[in-house]
Short mmCIF file of C-alpha atoms in Angstrom, two decimals:
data_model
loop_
_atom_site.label_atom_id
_atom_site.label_comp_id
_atom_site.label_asym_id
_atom_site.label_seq_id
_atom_site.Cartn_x
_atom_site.Cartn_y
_atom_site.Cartn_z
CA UNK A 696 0.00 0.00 0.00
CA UNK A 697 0.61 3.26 -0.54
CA UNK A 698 1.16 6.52 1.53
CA UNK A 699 -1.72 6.83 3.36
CA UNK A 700 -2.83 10.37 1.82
CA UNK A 701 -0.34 10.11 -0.97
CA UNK A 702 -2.09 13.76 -2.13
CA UNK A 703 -1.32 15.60 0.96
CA UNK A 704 2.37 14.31 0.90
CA UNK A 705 2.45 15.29 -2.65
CA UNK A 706 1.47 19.24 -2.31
CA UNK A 707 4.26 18.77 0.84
CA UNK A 708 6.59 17.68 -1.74
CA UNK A 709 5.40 20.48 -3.98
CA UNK A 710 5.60 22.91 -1.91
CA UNK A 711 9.00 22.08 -0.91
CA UNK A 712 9.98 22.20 -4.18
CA UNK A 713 8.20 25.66 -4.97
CA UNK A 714 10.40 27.22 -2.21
CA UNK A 715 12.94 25.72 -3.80
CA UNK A 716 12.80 27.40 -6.97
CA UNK A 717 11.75 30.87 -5.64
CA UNK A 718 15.64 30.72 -3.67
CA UNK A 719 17.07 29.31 -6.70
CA UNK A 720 15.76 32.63 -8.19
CA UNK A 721 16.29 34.63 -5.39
CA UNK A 722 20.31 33.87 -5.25
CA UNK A 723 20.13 33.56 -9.30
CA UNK A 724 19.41 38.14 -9.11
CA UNK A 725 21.37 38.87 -5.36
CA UNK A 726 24.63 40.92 -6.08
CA UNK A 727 27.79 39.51 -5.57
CA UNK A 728 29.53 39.22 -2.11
CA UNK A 729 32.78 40.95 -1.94
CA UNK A 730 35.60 40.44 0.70
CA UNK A 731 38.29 38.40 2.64
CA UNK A 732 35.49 35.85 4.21
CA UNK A 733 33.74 33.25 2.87
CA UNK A 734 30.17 34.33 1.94
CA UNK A 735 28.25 31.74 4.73
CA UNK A 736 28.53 27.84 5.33
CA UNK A 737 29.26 27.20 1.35
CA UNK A 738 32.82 27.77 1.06
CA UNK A 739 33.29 29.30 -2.44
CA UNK A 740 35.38 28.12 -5.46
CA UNK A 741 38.76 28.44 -5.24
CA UNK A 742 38.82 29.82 -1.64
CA UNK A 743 40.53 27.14 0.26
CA UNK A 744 44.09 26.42 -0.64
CA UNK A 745 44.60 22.98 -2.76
CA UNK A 746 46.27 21.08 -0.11
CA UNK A 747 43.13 21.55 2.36
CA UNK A 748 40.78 21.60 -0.43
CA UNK A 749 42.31 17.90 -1.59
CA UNK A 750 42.37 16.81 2.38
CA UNK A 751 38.57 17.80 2.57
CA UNK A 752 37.41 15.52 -0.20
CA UNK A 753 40.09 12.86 0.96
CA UNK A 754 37.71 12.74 4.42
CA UNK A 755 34.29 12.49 2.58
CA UNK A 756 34.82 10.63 -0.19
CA UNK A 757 34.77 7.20 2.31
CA UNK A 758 31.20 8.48 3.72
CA UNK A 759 29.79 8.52 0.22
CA UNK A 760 31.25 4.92 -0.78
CA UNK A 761 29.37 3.69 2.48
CA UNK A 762 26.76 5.52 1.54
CA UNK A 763 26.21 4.37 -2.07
CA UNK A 764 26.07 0.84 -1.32
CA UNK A 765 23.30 1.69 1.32
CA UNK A 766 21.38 4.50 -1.09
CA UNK A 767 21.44 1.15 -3.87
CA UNK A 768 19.32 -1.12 -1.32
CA UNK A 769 17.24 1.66 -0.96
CA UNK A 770 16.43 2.03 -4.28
CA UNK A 771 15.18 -1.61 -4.56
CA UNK A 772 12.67 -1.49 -1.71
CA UNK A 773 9.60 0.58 -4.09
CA UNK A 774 8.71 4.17 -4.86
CA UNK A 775 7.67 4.75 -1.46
CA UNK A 776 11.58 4.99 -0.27
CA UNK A 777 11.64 6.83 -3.46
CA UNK A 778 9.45 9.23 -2.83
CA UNK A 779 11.10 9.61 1.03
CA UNK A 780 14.22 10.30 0.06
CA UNK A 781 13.28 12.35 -2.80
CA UNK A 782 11.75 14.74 -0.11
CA UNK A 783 14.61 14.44 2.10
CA UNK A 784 17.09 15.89 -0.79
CA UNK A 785 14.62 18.59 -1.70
CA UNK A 786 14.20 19.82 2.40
CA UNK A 787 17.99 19.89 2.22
CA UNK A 788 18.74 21.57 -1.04
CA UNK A 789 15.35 24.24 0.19
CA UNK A 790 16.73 25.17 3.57
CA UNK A 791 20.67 25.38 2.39
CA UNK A 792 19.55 27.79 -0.70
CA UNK A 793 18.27 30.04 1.55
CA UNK A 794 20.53 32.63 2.23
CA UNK A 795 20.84 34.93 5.14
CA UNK A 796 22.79 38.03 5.30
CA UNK A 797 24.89 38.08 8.16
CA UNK A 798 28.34 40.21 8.80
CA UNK A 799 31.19 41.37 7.47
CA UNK A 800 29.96 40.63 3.99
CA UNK A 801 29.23 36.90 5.00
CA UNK A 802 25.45 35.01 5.03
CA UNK A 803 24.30 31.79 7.16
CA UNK A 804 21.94 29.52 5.87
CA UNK A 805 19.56 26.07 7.67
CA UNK A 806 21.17 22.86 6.35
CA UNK A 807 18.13 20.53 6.18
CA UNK A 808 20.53 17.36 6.83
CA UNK A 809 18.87 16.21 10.19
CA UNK A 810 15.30 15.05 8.33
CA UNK A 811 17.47 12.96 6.13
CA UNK A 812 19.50 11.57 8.62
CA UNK A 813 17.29 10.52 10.99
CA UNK A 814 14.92 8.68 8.24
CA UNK A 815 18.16 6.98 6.13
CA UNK A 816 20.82 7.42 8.51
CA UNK A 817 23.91 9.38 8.06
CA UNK A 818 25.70 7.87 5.02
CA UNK A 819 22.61 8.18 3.00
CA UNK A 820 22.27 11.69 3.56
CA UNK A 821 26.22 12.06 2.97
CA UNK A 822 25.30 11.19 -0.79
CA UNK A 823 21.99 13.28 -1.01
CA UNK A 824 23.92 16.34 0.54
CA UNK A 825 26.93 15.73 -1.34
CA UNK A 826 24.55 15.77 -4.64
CA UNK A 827 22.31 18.98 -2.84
CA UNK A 828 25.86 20.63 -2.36
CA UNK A 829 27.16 19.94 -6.38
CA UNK A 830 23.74 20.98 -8.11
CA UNK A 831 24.16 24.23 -5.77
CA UNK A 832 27.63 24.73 -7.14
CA UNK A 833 26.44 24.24 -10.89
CA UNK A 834 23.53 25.52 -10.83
CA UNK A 835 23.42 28.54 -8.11
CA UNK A 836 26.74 29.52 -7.99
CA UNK A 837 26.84 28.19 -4.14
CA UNK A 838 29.77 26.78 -2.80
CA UNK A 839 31.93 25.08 -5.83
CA UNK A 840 33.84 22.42 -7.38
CA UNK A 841 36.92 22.36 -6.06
CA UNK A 842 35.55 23.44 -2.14
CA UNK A 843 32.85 20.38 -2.63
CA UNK A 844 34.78 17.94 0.05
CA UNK A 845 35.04 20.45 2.63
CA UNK A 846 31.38 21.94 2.45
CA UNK A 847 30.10 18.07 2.10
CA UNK A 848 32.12 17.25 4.53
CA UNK A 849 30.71 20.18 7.18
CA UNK A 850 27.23 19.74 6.37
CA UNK A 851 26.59 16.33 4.89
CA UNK A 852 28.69 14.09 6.84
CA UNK A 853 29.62 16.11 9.94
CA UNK A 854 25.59 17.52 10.56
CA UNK A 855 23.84 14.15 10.02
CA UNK A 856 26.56 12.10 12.03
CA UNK A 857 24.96 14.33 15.06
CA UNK A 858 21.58 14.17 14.40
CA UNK A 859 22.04 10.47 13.99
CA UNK A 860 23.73 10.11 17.38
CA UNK A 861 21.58 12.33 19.11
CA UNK A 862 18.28 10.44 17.51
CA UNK A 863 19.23 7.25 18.35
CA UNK A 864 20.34 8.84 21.88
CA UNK A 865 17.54 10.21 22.66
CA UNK A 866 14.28 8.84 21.62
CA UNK A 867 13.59 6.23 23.98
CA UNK A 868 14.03 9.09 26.87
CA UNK A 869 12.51 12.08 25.49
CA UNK A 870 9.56 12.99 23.35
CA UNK A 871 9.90 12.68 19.77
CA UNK A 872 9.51 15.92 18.85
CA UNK A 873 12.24 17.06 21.42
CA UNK A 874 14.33 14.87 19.58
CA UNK A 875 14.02 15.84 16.23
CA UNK A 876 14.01 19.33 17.11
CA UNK A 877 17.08 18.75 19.01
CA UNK A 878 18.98 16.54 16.33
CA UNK A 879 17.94 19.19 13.19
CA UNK A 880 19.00 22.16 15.75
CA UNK A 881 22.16 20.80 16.46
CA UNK A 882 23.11 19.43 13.40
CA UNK A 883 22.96 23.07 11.77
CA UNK A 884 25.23 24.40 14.67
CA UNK A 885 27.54 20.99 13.96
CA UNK A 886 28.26 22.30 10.51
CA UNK A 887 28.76 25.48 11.60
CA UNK A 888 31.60 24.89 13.54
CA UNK A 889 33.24 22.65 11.49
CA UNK A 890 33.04 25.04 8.29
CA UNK A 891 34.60 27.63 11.25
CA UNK A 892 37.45 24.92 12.34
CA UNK A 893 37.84 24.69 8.05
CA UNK A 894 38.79 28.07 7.29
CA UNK A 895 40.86 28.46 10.38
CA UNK A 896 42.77 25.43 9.28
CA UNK A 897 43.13 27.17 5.86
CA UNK A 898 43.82 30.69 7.46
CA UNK A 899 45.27 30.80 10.78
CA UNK A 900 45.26 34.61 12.21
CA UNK A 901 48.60 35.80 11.87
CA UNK A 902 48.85 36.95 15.51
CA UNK A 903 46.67 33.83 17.94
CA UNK A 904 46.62 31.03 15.42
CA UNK A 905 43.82 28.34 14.44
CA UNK A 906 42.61 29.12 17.86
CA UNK A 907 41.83 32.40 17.37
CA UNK A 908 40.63 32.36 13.78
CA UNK A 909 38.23 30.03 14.72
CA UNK A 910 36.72 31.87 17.29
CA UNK A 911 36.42 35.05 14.84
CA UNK A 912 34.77 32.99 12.20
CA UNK A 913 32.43 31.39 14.78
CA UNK A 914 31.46 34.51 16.11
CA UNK A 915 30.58 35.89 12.41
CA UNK A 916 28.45 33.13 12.07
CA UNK A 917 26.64 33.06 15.52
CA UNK A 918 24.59 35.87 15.53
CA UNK A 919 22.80 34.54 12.65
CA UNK A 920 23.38 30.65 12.93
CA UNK A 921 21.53 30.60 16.70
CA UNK A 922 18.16 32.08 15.44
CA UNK A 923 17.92 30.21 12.14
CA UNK A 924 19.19 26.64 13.84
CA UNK A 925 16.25 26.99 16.36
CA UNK A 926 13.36 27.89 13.47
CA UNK A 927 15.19 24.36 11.39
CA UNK A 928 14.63 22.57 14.61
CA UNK A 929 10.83 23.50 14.75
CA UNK A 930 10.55 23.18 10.74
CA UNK A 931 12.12 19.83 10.66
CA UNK A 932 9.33 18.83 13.78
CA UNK A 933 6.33 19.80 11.43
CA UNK A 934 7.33 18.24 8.43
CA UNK A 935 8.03 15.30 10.22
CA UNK A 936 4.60 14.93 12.03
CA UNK A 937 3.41 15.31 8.69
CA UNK A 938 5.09 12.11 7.74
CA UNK A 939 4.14 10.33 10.60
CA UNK A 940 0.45 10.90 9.56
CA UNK A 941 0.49 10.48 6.66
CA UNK A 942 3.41 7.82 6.10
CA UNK A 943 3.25 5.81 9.25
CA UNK A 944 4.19 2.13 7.10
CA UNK A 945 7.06 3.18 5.47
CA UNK A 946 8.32 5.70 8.60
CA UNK A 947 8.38 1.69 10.38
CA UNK A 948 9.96 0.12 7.31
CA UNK A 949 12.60 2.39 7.60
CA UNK A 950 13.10 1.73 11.03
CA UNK A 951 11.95 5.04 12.65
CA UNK A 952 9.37 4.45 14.90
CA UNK A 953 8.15 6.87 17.24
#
């Protein structure tokens, strides 16, 4: 059988995707950002030096082998996982397009990782993010080629390896909806930090070091990164009661049962 109300979790699906296209066009007319930082959680082409820009992909590119193999049995179990994970790439690719200006010529940006991680697990989302991360490159100008290991590795392995952890964690000894809102919230601030530890790797401050370049490019993104985690955390929670509703069969197939 079927979703049960495969028409409401199509006009979810549709509307997900509508939101996607309005950012698509947004970001497609917004002026260009000038200046020495990285314009929010996408690291931009040809801004990390080749060595770290080589280690970056060197870390994912294990995560999306694992992740293949497990996105392939996927694929064979009907259109309903289909149709799941479908959703789960669009959530991501919605929430990551949509660009927040934040300081010092920089933006910030929800991920949309933790919906996809806690319904596939983390390797499957590696591979759904990783493909979110390269259509944003071609397509949008966000991120780019050569800085695709290090922003996949920040928000499509680092963000769902939390939620995942924190899901699994938690949801025997909290309500579900804490939980999710907890894992999306967190996984957002995750990939935060690591795309702050990645460009103080890349740029240490001449003066305190990693150390202290970290702490300025964590404090750029903060003031934007807190707010928007928070409203991901409560997004995540409604679209996910939708599922539950609506897709309680293939929620258990999947293993998430709440």
């Amino acid at each position: 059988m079927f979703f049960k109300n495969p028409k409401r979790l199509g006009w979810l699906l549709l509307a997900v995707l509508l939101l996607g296209a309005r950012a698509a066009w947004a970001d497609s007319i917004a002026p260009p950002v000038e200046g020495p930082i990285s314009p929010g959680m996408h690291i931009f082409e040809g801004f990390l030096p080749p060595f770290w820009a080589l280690f970056w992909f060197v870390m994912t590119i294990p995560f999306w082998v694992v992740g293949f193999r497990r996105l392939n049995q996927l694929v064979k179990q009907g259109r309903e996982t289909m149709l799941l994970l479908g959703l789960s790439g669009a959530y991501a690719f919605v929430l990551s397009a949509l660009k927040i200006p934040s300081v010092t010529g920089s933006s910030s940006h929800p991920t949309g990782t933790g919906l996809g991680a806690i319904l596939f697990g983390p390797m499957v989302m590696s591979v759904l993010g990783g493909i979110v991360l390269l259509f944003q490159a071609l397509l949008l100008a966000h991120g780019g080629l050569t800085t695709l290991g290090a922003n996949a590795f920040s928000m499509a392995v680092t963000g769902p390896l939390v939620a995942y952890g924190l899901w699994v964690g938690l949801r025997n000894r909290l309500p579900a909806s804490w939980v999710i809102f907890l894992a999306a919230a967190f996984a957002d601030w995750a990939t935060y930090l690591v795309t702050s530890l990645q460009l103080a790797l890349a740029y240490p401050d001449p003066v305190g070091g990693i150390l202290a370049s970290f702490l300025k490019f964590g404090a750029i993104f903060a003031l934007t990164q807190i707010p928007l985690a928070i409203s991901e955390g409560l997004l995540t929670v409604i679209i996910f009661n939708a599922l539950r509703n609506n897709a309680p069969a293939e929620l258990k197939t999947l293993g998430v049962e709440v």
